[in-house]
Structure formats: structure tokens, C-alpha cells
Coordinates of C-alpha atoms in Angstrom, one line a residue:
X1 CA 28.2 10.5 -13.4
X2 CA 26.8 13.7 -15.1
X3 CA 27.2 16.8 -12.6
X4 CA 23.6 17.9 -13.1
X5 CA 22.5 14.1 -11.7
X6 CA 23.9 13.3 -8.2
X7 CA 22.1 11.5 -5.0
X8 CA 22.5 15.1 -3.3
X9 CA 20.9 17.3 -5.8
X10 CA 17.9 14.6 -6.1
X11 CA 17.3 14.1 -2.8
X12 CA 18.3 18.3 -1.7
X13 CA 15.6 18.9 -4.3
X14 CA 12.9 16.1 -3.7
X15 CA 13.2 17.8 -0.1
X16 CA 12.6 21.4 -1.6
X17 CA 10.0 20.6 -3.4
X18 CA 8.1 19.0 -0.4
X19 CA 9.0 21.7 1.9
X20 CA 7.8 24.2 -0.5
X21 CA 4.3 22.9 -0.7
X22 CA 4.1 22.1 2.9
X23 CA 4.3 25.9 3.6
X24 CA 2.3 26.9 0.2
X25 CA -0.7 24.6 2.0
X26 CA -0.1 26.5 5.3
X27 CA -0.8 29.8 3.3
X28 CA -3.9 28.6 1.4
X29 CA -5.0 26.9 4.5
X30 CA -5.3 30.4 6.1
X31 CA -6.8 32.4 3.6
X32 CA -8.4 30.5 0.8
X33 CA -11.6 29.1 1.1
X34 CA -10.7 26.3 -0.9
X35 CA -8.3 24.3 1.6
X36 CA -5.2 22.6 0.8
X37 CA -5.5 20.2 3.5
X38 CA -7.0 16.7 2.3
X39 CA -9.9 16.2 3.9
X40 CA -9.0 12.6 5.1
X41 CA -6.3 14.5 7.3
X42 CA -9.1 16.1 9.5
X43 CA -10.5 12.8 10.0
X44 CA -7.0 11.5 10.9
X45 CA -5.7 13.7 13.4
X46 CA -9.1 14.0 14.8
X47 CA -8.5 10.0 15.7
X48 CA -5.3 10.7 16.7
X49 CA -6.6 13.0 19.3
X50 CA -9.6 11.0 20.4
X51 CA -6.3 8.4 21.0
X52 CA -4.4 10.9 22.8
X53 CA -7.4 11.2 25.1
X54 CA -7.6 7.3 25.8
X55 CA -10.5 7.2 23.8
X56 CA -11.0 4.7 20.6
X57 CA -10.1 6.5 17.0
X58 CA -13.6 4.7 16.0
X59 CA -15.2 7.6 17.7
X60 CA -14.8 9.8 14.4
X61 CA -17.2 9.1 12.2
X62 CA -15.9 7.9 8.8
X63 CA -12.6 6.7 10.4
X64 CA -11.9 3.4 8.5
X65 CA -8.3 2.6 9.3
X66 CA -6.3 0.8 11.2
X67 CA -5.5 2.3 14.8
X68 CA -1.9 2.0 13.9
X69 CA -2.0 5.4 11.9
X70 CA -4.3 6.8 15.0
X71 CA -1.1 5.9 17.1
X72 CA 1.7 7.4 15.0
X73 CA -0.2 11.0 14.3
X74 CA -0.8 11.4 18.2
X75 CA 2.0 14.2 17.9
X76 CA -0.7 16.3 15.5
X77 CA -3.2 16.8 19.0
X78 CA 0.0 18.0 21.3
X79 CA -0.6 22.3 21.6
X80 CA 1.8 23.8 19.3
X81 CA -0.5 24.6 15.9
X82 CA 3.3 23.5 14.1
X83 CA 2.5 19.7 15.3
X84 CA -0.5 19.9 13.1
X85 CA 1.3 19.6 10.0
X86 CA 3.1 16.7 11.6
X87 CA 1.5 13.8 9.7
X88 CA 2.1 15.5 6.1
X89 CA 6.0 16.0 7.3
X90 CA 5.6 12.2 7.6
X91 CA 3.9 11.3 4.8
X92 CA 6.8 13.6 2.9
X93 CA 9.7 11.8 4.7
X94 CA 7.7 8.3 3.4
X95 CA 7.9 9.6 0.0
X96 CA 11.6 10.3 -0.2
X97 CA 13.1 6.8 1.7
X98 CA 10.5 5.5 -1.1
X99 CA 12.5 7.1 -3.9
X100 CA 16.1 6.1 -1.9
X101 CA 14.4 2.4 -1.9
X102 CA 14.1 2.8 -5.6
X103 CA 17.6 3.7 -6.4
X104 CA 18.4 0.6 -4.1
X105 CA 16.4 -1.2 -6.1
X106 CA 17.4 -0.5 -9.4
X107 CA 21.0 -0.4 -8.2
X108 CA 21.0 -4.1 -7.0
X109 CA 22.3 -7.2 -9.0
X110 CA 19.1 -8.9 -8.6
X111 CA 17.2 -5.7 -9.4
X112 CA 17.8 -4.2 -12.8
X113 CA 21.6 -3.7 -12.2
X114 CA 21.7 0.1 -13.4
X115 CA 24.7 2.4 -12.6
X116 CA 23.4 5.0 -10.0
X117 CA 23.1 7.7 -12.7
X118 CA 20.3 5.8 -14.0
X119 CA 18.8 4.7 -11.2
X120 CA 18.3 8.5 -10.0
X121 CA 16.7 9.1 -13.3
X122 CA 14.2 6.6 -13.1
X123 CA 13.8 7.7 -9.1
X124 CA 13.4 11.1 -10.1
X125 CA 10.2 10.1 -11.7
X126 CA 8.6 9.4 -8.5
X127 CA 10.9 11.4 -6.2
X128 CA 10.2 14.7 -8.1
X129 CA 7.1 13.8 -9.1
X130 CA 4.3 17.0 -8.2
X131 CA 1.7 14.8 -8.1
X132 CA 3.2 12.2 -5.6
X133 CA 4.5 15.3 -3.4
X134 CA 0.9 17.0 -3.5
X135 CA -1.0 14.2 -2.4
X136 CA 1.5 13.5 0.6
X137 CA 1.7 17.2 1.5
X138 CA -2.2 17.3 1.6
X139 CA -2.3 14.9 4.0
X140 CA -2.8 11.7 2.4
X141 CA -1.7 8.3 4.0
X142 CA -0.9 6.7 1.0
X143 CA 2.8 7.6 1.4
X144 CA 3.2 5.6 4.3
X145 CA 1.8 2.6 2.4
X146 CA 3.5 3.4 -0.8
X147 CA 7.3 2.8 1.5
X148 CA 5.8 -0.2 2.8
X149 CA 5.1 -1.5 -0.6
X150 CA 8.5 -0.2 -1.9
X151 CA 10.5 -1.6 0.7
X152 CA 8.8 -4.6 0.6
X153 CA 9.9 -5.1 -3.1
X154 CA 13.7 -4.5 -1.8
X155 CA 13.6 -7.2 1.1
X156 CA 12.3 -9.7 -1.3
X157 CA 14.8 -9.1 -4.4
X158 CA 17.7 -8.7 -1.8
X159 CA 16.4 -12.1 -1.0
X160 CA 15.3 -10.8 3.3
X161 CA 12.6 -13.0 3.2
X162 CA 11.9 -12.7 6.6
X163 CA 11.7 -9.4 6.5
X164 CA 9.4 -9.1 3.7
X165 CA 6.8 -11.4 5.4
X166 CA 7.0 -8.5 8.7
X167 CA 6.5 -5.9 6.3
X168 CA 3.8 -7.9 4.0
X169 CA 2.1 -8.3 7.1
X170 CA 2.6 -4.8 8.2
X171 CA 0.7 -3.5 4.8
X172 CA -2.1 -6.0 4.8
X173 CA -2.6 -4.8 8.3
X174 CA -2.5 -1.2 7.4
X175 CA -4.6 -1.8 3.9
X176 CA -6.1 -4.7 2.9
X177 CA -5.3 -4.3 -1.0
X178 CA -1.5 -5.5 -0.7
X179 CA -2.0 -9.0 0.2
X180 CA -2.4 -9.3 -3.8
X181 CA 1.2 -8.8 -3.7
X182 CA 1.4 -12.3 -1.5
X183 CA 1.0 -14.6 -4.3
X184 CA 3.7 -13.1 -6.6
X185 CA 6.1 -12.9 -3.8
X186 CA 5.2 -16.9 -3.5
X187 CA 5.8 -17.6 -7.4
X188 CA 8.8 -15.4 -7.6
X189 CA 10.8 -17.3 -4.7
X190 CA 11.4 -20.1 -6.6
X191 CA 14.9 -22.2 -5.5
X192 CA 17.5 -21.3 -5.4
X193 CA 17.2 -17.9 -6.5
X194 CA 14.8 -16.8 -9.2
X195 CA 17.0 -13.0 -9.8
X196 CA 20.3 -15.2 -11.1
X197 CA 20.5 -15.0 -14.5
X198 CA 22.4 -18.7 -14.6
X199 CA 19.2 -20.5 -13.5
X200 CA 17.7 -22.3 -16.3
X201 CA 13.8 -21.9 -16.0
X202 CA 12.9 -25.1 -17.9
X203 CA 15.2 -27.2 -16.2
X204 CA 13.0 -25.5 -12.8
X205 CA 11.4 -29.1 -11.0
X206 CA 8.0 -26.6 -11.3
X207 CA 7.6 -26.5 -14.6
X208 CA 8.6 -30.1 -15.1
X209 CA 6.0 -32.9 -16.5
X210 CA 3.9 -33.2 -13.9
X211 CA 3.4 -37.0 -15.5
X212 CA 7.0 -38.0 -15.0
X213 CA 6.8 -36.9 -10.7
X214 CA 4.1 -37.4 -8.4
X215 CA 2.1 -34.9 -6.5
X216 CA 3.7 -35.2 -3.5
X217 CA 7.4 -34.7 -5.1
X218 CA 5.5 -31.1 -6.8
X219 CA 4.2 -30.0 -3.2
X220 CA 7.7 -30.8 -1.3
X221 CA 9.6 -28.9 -4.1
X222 CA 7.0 -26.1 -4.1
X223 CA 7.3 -25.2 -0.2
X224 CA 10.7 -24.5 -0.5
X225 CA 12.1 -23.1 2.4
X226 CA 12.1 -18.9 1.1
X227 CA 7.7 -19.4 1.1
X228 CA 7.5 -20.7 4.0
X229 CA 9.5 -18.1 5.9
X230 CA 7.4 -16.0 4.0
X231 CA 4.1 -17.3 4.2
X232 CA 4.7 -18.2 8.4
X233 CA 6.5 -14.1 9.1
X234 CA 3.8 -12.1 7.5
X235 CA 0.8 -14.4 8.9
X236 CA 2.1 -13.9 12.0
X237 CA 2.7 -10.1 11.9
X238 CA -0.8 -9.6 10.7
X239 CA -2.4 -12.0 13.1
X240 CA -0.2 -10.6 16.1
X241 CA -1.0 -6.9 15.1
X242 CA -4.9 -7.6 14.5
X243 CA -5.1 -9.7 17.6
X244 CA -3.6 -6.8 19.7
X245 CA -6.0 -4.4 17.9
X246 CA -9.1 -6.4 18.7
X247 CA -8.0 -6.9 22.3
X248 CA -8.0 -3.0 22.9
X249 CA -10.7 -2.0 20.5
X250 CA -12.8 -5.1 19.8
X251 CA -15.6 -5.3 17.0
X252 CA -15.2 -1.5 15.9
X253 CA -11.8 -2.4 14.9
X254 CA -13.3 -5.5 13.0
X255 CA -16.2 -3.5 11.5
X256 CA -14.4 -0.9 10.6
X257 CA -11.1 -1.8 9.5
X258 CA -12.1 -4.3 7.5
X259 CA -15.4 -5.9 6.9
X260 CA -16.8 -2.2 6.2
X261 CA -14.8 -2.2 3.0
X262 CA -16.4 -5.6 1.6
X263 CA -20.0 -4.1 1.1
X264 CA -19.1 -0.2 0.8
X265 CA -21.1 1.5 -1.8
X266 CA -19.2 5.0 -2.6
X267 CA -21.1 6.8 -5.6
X268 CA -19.2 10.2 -4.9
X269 CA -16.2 11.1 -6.6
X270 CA -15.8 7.6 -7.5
X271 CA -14.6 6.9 -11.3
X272 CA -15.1 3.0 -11.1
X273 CA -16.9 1.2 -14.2
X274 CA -19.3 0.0 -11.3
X275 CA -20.3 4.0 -10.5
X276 CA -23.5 4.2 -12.1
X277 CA -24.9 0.1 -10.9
X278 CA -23.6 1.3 -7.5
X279 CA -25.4 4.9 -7.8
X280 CA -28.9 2.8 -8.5
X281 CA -28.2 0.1 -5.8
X282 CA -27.7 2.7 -3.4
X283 CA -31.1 4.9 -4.3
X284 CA -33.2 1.7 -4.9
X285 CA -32.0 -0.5 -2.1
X286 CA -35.2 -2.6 -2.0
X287 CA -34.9 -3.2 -5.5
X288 CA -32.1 -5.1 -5.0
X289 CA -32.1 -8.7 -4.6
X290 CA -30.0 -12.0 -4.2
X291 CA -26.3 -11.6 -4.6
X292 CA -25.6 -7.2 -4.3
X293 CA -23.1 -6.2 -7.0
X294 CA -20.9 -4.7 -3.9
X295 CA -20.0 -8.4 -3.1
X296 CA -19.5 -9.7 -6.7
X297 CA -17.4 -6.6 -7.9
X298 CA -14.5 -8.6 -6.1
X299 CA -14.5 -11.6 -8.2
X300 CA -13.0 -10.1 -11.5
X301 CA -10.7 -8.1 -9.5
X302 CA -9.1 -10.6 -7.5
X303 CA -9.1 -13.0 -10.1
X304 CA -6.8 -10.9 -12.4
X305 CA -4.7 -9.2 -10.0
X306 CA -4.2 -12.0 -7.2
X307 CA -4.1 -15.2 -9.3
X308 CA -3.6 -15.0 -13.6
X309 CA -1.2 -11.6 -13.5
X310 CA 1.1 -13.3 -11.0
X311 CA 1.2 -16.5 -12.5
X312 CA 1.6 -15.2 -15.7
X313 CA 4.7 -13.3 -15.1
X314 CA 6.0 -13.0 -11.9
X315 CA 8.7 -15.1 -12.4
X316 CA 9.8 -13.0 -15.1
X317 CA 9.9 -9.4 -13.7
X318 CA 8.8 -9.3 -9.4
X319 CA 8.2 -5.3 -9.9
X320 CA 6.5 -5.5 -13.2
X321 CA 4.0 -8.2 -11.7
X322 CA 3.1 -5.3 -8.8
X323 CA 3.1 -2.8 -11.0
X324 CA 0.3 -4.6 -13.4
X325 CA -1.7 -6.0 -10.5
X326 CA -1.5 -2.8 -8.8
X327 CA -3.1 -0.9 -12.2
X328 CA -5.6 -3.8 -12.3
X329 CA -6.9 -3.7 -8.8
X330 CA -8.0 0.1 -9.2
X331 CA -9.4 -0.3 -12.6
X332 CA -11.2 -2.8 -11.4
X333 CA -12.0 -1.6 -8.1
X334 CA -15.5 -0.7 -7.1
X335 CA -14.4 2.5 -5.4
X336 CA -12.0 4.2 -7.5
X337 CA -11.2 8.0 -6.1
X338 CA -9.0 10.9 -7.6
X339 CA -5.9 10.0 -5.5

């Protein structure tokens, strides 16, 4: 292993680099007018204090998340102004076990196989990445998410299925976008193990003649036992996690957790091809009649990220498949921000 690339000079200096902006946004904070702070983390711990109180996090306006991230930034309303900043420390630490998944990753026989030299190059790219530390530092969730994702990536190719349906129910839960990941996850766990190189895909019963075996012999060979672990441990986390949800918050939970998202019209700082049909819909409401282009935006999105992407090539490369549907759901998305 080269000197200049080892785990402790990656990780010392992903650390540095997060610490440094986490104090350069406590300076600006206090004397720019222009804040470092994301706005979304106002919103946040403003939930997270409403919570602390025993009141609902629905009580701040434009709080559309699940009470989850209300629950695990409660520290950010205790008195010391340092607990303020205690989300962003967690969105930091999210960033760096997502980089250490990475390496795991890429360092596993049914990953890419890569000596950990490699690996910490390619992890670098995200683990000293300015960008990805910015946005967590700021404030942004999307770190907590981004280790869900990550480490739902590792359970699956280190063959925890399990364990990838707890945390593929865990992310749908906390955002609805990564149950697009569900259907790859399905088509990569083919039998007996789709990562060994000694499996023959042709000779896979799946992509057999469907004239010389009946229907029924496809659907048993199908739901092999890996998707249905799957398929069973992630609906039940997300039904066990929603149900608990609804039972202390009801319908504001419902309304704005989810069904808020399906006809949300966003026509600031939004860089979606839909911007301008949205920016009309929204000024001329009256105008519009029949189906609303908020509701049919969803059809060629889903349709390439969620169904022909996977089945096109998940079988061939799991992280590859995620990483194209991921880049197709937000160009395609009707809301598509800066972050």
C-alpha cells in the first residue's frame, strides 16, 4: 500500500475536513448575513423542539418528513447553544460510515474485489468530496439517507438479506424515492447467488424458454427464498414504522409525509424540465383541467427508474443499476433542487 493512501490518513482527513467547515459555518453564522446554516435545518430542529415539548413536529409549517428525524435531533432543543450544531455533527458522522461502507464494498468478493488501496481511492471521491461535506455540514438530511442507501447496498451484495429488507424499509419510511431500489434488489437476488462469477446466466431457469416450462414452474423459481425474505422484512419495517407513526400523529403524518409529495408544485429554485408547466399551473390554477401535470410527471419517472433500468441491468452490476436509476429519478423528477 502507497504511504500517502492509508484508512487513517482518509478517514483522519475526511474528519478534518468536516470539522473544519462545521466551525467555518459557526463563524459565518454569527457574522455574515448570508448564513451557512441550510435552511431546512431551522425547520428541523424547530420540529425537534416542538417534539421535545410533547407536541407534534407537524406543528412547523413546511415540515414534510418523517417524525423519525424529529426524534433523533431532540438533542438540538436541550440549552447549551453547542447542541445546536448537533444534527450537522450527525449528518457528518453519516457521511464518513458512508465512505467506510464504500471501502467495504469495493473490498468484498462479491463487490468489485479491489485491494484496499483502491478502494480508498475510489472512497476518497465521496469521503473527501467538498461538496458532499458542505451539504451535510449545512444541515442537510440527505446524509442520513445517503448511509441508509449505502449500507443497504452492502447487506444485499454480502448476501444479509434480511437485513437489507429492515433497512429498505427504514429508507422508504424516511423518503419515499428509495423504494425504486426494491425492484433491482428483487432482480439481482437471483439463486443461488447472482455475485459468483461461476454461475452461468443462460443456463439461469429465468431466462429459460418460457415455452418449454409452465407458468407456474417460472413463478415457484422466481420467489426464491432471498425475495421473499426481502420482500416480507422491509414490508414489515415500513408498515410497523408507519403504523406506529399514524397511531401517535394520525392524518398529519399521512398528509404530510407522504401524500403531500404526490401533488407538490415547487416553481422556486427548482431545475426540473417540468419548471416552467409547473410555474403556469401554479399561477393559472383554474386553467387547469382533467389530469394536473403534478400527477402524470410520475409516469415517465417511475417507468425508467423502477421498472426498464432494473431489468435491463441489474443483474449485471447491483450498484450500477442504483446509481443510473438514482440519476434518472432526479432528472426526471418534478422537483429538482440545488442539493
Amino acid at each position: 500500500m502507497s504511504p500517502s493512501i492509508t484508512p487513517a490518513r482518509v478517514y483522519y482527513s475526511a474528519v478534518a475536513l468536516r470539522l473544519v467547515l462545521l466551525f467555518y459555518g459557526l463563524v459565518q453564522d454569527a457574522y455574515s448575513p448570508m448564513k451557512y446554516t441550510d435552511i431546512d435545518y431551522f425547520v428541523f430542529t424547530d420540529a425537534a423542539r416542538y417534539v421535545s415539548q410533547g407536541r407534534s413536529p407537524y406543528e412547523r409549517e413546511t415540515y414534510r418528513y418523517t417524525p423519525l428525524l424529529a426524534w433523533l435531533l431532540i438533542p438540538t432543543s436541550w440549552p447549551s447553544p453547542l447542541w445546536f450544531s448537533f444534527g450537522k455533527v450527525l449528518f457528518a458522522v453519516s457521511d464518513i460510515v458512508a465512505g467506510w461502507l464504500i471501502v467495504r464494498i469495493l473490498q468484498s468478493p462479491s463487490g468489485a474485489a479491489m485491494s484496499t488501496e483502491r478502494a480508498l481511492k475510489y472512497a476518497s471521491i465521496w469521503l473527501l468530496n467538498p461538496m458532499v461535506a458542505t451539504i451535510s455540514t449545512r444541515g442537510s438530511s440527505e446524509g442520513l439517507l445517503g448511509v441508509m442507501v449505502v449500507a443497504l447496498l452492502w447487506a444485499v451484495t454480502c448476501r444479509r438479506v434480511g437485513l437489507a429488507g429492515v433497512l429498505l424499509g427504514l429508507a422508504v419510511h424516511f423518503k419515499i424515492y428509495p423504494f425504486i431500489y426494491g425492484p433491482s434488489i428483487i432482480w439481482y437476488l437471483d439463486s443461488p447467488n447472482p455475485s459468483d462469477p461461476a454461475e452461468k446466466r443462460s443456463s439461469s431457469p429465468e431466462t429459460s424458454s418460457w415455452t418449454t416450462r409452465s407458468m407456474k414452474d417460472v413463478l415457484f423459481t422466481f420467489l426464491n427464498r432471498s425475495r421473499i425474505t426481502l420482500c416480507l422484512s422491509s414490508l414489515a419495517t415500513f408498515s410497523a414504522l408507519n403504523l406506529l407513526m399514524y397511531v401517535i400523529y394520525s392524518q398529519p403524518f399521512l398528509e404530510h409525509t407522504f401524500l403531500y409529495h404526490l401533488t407538490r408544485i415547487d416553481h422556486r429554485h427548482n431545475f426540473s424540465p417540468y419548471n416552467t408547466l409547473l410555474h403556469l399551473s401554479s399561477a393559472m390554477p383554474d386553467r387547469v383541467s382533467g389530469l394536473r401535470l403534478e400527477s402524470l410527471a410520475f409516469v415517465p419517472q417511475l417507468a425508467l427508474s423502477a421498472v426498464l433500468i432494473p431489468l435491463a441491468l441489474a443483474k449485471k452490476d447491483l450498484a450500477g443499476t442504483m446509481l443510473a436509476q438514482t440519476f434518472a429519478f432526479v432528472a426526471f423528477n418534478k422537483v429538482c433542487t440545488s442539493q
